[in-house]
GROMACS .gro file of C-alpha atoms in nm:
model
  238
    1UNK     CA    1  -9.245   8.334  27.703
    2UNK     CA    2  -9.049   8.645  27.629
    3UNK     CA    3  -8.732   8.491  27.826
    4UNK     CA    4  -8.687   8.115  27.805
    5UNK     CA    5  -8.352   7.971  28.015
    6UNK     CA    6  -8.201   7.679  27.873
    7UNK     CA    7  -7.986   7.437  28.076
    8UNK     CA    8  -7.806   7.057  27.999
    9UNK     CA    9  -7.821   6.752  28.207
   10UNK     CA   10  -7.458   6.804  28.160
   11UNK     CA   11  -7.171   6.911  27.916
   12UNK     CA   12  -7.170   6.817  27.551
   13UNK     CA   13  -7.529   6.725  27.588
   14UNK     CA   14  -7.649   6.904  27.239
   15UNK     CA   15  -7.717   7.286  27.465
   16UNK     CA   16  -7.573   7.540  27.182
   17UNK     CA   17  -7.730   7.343  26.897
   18UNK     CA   18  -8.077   7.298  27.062
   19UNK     CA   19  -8.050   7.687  27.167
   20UNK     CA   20  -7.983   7.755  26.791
   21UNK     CA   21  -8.283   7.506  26.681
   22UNK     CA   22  -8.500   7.740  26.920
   23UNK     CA   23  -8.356   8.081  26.798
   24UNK     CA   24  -8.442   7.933  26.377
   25UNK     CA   25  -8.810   7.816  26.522
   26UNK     CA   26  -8.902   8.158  26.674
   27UNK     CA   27  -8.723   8.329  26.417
   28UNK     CA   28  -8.945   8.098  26.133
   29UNK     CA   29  -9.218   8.205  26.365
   30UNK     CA   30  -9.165   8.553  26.283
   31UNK     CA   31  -9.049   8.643  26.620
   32UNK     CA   32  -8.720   8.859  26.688
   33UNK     CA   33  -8.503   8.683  26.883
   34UNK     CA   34  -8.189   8.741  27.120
   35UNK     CA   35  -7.956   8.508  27.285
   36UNK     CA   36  -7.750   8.552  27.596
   37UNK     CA   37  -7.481   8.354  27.681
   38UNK     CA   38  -7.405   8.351  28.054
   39UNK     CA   39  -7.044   8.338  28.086
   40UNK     CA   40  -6.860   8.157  27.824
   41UNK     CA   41  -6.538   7.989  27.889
   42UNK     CA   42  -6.290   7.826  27.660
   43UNK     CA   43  -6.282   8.026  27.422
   44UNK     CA   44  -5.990   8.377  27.343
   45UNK     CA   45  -6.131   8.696  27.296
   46UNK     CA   46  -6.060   8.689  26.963
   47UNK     CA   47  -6.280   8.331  26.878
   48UNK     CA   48  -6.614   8.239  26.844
   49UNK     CA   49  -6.828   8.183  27.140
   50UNK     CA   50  -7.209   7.983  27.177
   51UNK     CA   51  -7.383   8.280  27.098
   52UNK     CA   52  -7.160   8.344  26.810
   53UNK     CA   53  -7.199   7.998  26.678
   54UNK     CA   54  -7.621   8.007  26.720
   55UNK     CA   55  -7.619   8.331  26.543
   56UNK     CA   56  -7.446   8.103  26.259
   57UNK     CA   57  -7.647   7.845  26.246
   58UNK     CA   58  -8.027   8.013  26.317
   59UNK     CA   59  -8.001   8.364  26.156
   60UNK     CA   60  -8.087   8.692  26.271
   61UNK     CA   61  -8.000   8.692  26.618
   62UNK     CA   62  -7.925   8.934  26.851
   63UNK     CA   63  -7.577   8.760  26.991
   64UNK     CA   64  -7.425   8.881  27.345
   65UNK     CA   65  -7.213   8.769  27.598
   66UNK     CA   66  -7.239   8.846  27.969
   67UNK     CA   67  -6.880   8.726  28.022
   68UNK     CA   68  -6.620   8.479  27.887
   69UNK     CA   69  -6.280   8.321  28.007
   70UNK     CA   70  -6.013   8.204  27.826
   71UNK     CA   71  -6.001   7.840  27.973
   72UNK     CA   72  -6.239   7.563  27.963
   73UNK     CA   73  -6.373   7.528  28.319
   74UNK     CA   74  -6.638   7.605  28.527
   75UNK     CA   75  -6.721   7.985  28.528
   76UNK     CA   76  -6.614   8.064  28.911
   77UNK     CA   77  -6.312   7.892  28.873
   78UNK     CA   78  -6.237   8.036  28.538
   79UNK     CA   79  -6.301   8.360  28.636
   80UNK     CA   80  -6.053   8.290  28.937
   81UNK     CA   81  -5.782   8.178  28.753
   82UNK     CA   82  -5.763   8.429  28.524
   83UNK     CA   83  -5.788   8.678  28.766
   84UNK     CA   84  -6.126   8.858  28.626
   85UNK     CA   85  -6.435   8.963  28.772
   86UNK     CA   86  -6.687   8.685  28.821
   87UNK     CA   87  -6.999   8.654  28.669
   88UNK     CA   88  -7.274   8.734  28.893
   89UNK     CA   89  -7.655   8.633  28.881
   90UNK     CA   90  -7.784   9.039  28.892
   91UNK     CA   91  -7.539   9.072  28.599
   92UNK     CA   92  -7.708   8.800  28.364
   93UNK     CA   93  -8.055   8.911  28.521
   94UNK     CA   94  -8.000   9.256  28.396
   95UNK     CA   95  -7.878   9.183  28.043
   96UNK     CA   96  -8.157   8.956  27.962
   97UNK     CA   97  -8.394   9.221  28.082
   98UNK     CA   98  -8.204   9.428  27.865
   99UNK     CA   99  -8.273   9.255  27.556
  100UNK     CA  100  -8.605   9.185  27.644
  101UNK     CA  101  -8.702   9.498  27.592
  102UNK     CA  102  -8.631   9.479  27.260
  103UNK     CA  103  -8.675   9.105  27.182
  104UNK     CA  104  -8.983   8.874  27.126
  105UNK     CA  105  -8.785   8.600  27.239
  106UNK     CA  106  -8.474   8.595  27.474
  107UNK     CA  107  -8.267   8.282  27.503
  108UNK     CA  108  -8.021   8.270  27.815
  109UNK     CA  109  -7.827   7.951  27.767
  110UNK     CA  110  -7.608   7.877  28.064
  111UNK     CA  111  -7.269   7.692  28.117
  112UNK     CA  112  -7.262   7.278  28.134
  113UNK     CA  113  -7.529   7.218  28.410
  114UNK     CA  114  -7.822   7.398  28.651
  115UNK     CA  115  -7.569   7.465  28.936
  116UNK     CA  116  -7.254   7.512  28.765
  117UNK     CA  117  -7.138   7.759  28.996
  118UNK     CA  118  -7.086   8.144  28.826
  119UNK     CA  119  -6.895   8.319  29.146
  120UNK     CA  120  -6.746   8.252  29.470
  121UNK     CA  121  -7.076   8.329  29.627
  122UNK     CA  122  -7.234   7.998  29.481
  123UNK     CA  123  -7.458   8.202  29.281
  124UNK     CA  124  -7.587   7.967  28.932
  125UNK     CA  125  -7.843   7.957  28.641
  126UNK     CA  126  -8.087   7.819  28.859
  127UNK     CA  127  -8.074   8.172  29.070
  128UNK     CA  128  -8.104   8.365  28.731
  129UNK     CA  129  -8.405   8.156  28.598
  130UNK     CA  130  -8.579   8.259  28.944
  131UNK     CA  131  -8.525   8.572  28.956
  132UNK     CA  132  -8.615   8.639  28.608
  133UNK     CA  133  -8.935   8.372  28.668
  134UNK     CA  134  -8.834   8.234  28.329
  135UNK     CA  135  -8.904   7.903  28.213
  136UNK     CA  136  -8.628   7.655  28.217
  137UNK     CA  137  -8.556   7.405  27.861
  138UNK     CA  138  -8.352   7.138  27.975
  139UNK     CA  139  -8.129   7.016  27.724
  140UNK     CA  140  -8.091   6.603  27.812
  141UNK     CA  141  -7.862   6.340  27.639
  142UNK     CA  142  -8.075   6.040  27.475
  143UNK     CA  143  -7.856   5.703  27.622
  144UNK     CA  144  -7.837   5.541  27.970
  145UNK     CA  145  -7.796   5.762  28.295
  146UNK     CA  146  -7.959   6.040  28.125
  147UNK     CA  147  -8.241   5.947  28.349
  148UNK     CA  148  -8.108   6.045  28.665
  149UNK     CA  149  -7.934   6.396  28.576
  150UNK     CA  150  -8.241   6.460  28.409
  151UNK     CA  151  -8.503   6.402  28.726
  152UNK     CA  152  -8.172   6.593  28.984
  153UNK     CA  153  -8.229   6.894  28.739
  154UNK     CA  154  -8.576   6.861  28.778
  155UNK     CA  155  -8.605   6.829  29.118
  156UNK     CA  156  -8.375   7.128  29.192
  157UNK     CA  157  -8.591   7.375  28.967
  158UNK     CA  158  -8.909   7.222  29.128
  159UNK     CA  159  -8.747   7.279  29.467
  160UNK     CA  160  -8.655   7.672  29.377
  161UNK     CA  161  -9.027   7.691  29.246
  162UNK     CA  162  -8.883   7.739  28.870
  163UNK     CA  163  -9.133   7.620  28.587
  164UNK     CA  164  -8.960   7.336  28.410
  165UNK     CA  165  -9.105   7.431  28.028
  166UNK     CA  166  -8.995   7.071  27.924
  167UNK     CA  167  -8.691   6.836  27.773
  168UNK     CA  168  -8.511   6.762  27.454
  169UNK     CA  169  -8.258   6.529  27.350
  170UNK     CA  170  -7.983   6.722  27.250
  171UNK     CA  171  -7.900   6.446  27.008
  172UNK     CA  172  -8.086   6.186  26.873
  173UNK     CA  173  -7.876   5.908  26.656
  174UNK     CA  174  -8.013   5.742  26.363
  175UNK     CA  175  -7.985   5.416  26.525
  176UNK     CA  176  -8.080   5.440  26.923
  177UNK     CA  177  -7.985   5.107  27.109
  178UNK     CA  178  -8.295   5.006  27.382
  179UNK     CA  179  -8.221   5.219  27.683
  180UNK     CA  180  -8.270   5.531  27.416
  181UNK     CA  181  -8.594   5.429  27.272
  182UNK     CA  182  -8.744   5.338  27.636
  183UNK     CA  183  -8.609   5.649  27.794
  184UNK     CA  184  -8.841   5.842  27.499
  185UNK     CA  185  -9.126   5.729  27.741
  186UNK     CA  186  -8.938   5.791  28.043
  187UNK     CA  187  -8.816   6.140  28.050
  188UNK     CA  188  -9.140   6.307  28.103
  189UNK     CA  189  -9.189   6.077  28.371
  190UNK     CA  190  -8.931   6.123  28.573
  191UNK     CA  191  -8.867   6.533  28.478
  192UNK     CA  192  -9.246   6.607  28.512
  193UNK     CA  193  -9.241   6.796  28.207
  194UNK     CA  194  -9.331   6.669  27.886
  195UNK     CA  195  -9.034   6.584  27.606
  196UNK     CA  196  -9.079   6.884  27.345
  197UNK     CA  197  -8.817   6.756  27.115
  198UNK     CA  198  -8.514   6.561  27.008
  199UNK     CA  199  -8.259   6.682  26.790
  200UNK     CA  200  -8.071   6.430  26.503
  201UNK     CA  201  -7.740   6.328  26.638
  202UNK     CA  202  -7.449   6.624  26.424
  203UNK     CA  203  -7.746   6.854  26.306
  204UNK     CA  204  -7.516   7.115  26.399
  205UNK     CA  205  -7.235   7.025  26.124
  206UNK     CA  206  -7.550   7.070  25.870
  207UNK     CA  207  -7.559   7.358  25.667
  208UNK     CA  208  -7.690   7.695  25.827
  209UNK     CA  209  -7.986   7.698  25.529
  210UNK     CA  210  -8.046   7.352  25.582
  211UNK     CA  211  -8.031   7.387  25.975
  212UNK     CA  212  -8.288   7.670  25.960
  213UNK     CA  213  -8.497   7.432  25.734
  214UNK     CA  214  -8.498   7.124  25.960
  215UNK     CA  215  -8.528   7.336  26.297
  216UNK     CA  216  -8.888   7.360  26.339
  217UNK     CA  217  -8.944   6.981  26.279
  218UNK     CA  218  -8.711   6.879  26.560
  219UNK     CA  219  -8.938   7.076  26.842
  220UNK     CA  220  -9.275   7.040  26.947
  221UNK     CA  221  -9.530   7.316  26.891
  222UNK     CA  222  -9.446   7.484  27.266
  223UNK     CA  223  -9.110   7.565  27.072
  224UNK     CA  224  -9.292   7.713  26.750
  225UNK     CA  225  -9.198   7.400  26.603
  226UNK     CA  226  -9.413   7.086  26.425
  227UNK     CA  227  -9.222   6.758  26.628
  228UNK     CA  228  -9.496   6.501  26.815
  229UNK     CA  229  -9.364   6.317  27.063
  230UNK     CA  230  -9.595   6.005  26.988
  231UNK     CA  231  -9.528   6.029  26.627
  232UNK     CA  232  -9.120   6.051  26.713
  233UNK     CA  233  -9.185   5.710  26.964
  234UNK     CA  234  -9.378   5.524  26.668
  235UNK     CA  235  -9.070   5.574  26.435
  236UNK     CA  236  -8.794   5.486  26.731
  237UNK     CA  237  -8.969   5.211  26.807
  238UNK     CA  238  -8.964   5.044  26.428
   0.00000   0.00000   0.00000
């Protein structure tokens, strides 16, 4: 799995954080490890971006940028409005390759969801993760109607022919009502992919030591981690 694609159900879903918990595994792992953020909007040229803030909060990273925009929006229409050259597929194809070359591990970590358009040509993560034939994370929220944007993102990789690697919960909180602790059991179901991890609800306000500490016990083995789903449904279920 020398390039792994990681994707949300969604904005604010937990993506960054759960890249950075998979950077500190592999990195714990003794693997060197680069992550490759898509197109990054919101953010000046002079702040911190996602790959800035993984590289923070995992370690020795390799942090890059394929693009970024100043306002918060999808990347086409970011791109658009401030009048800059769109991000195109090729372009985040190439740089992961790139790294690759030098990398164990290379994360690509996209922007909100699967088809969150990049250009004017409709051109999206989903067309990257394909032509790289990279495993897709999907990075799911834990409450009600995660469900459904969960099985549309599966669907859509299934229909490109895209391995799905699996799902985490982007956030996890330390007291889940009942449509959290039954969709535990229902995620794999309806993504076809098994759940390889849930992350504690604000893990990314923890310390950076502490963060690298905790990571591998918040994914499953698949992710160089020590997290078992059954054991993780036994203690939601108390």
């Amino acid at each position: 799995m020398p390039i792994l694609v990681i994707t949300g159900t969604g904005t604010e879903v937990g993506k960054t954080v759960t890249t950075a918990a998979v950077a500190a595994s592999a990195l714990a792992a003794g693997r060197t490890v680069a992550v490759l953020k898509a197109a990054q909007t919101g953010v000046r040229p002079d702040e911190r971006g996602d790959a800035d803030e993984v590289a923070r909060l995992a370690g020795a990273v390799t942090a890059a940028e394929v693009a970024r925009y100043p306002e918060p929006l999808a990347p086409a229409t970011a791109a658009r409005r401030a009048g800059l050259a769109p991000v195109r597929p090729h372009d985040v194809v190439e740089a992961a390759q790139k790294l690759a070359a030098e990398h164990d591990v290379v994360l690509v970590e996209g922007a909100g969801g699967l088809l969150v358009r990049f250009d004017e040509a409709g051109g999206t993560l989903a067309d990257v993760a394909r032509a790289l034939r990279a495993p897709v994370l999907v990075v799911a929220s834990a409450g009600l109607g995660t469900l459904n944007t969960t099985e549309l993102t599966a669907r859509e990789l299934r229909s490109r022919s895209v391995e799905l690697l699996g799902v985490v919960i982007g956030g996890w909180p330390d007291s889940p009502d009942l449509a959290m602790r039954c969709n535990i059991t229902d995620l794999p179901d309806v993504a076809g992919a098994p759940l390889l991890g849930a992350l504690p609800m604000g893990a990314g306000a923890l310390a950076p030591a502490d963060f690298r500490t905790a990571a591998p016990g918040w994914l499953a083995p698949r992710l160089d981690g020590t997290w078992e789903a059954d054991a993780f449904r036994e203690r939601a279920a108390r």
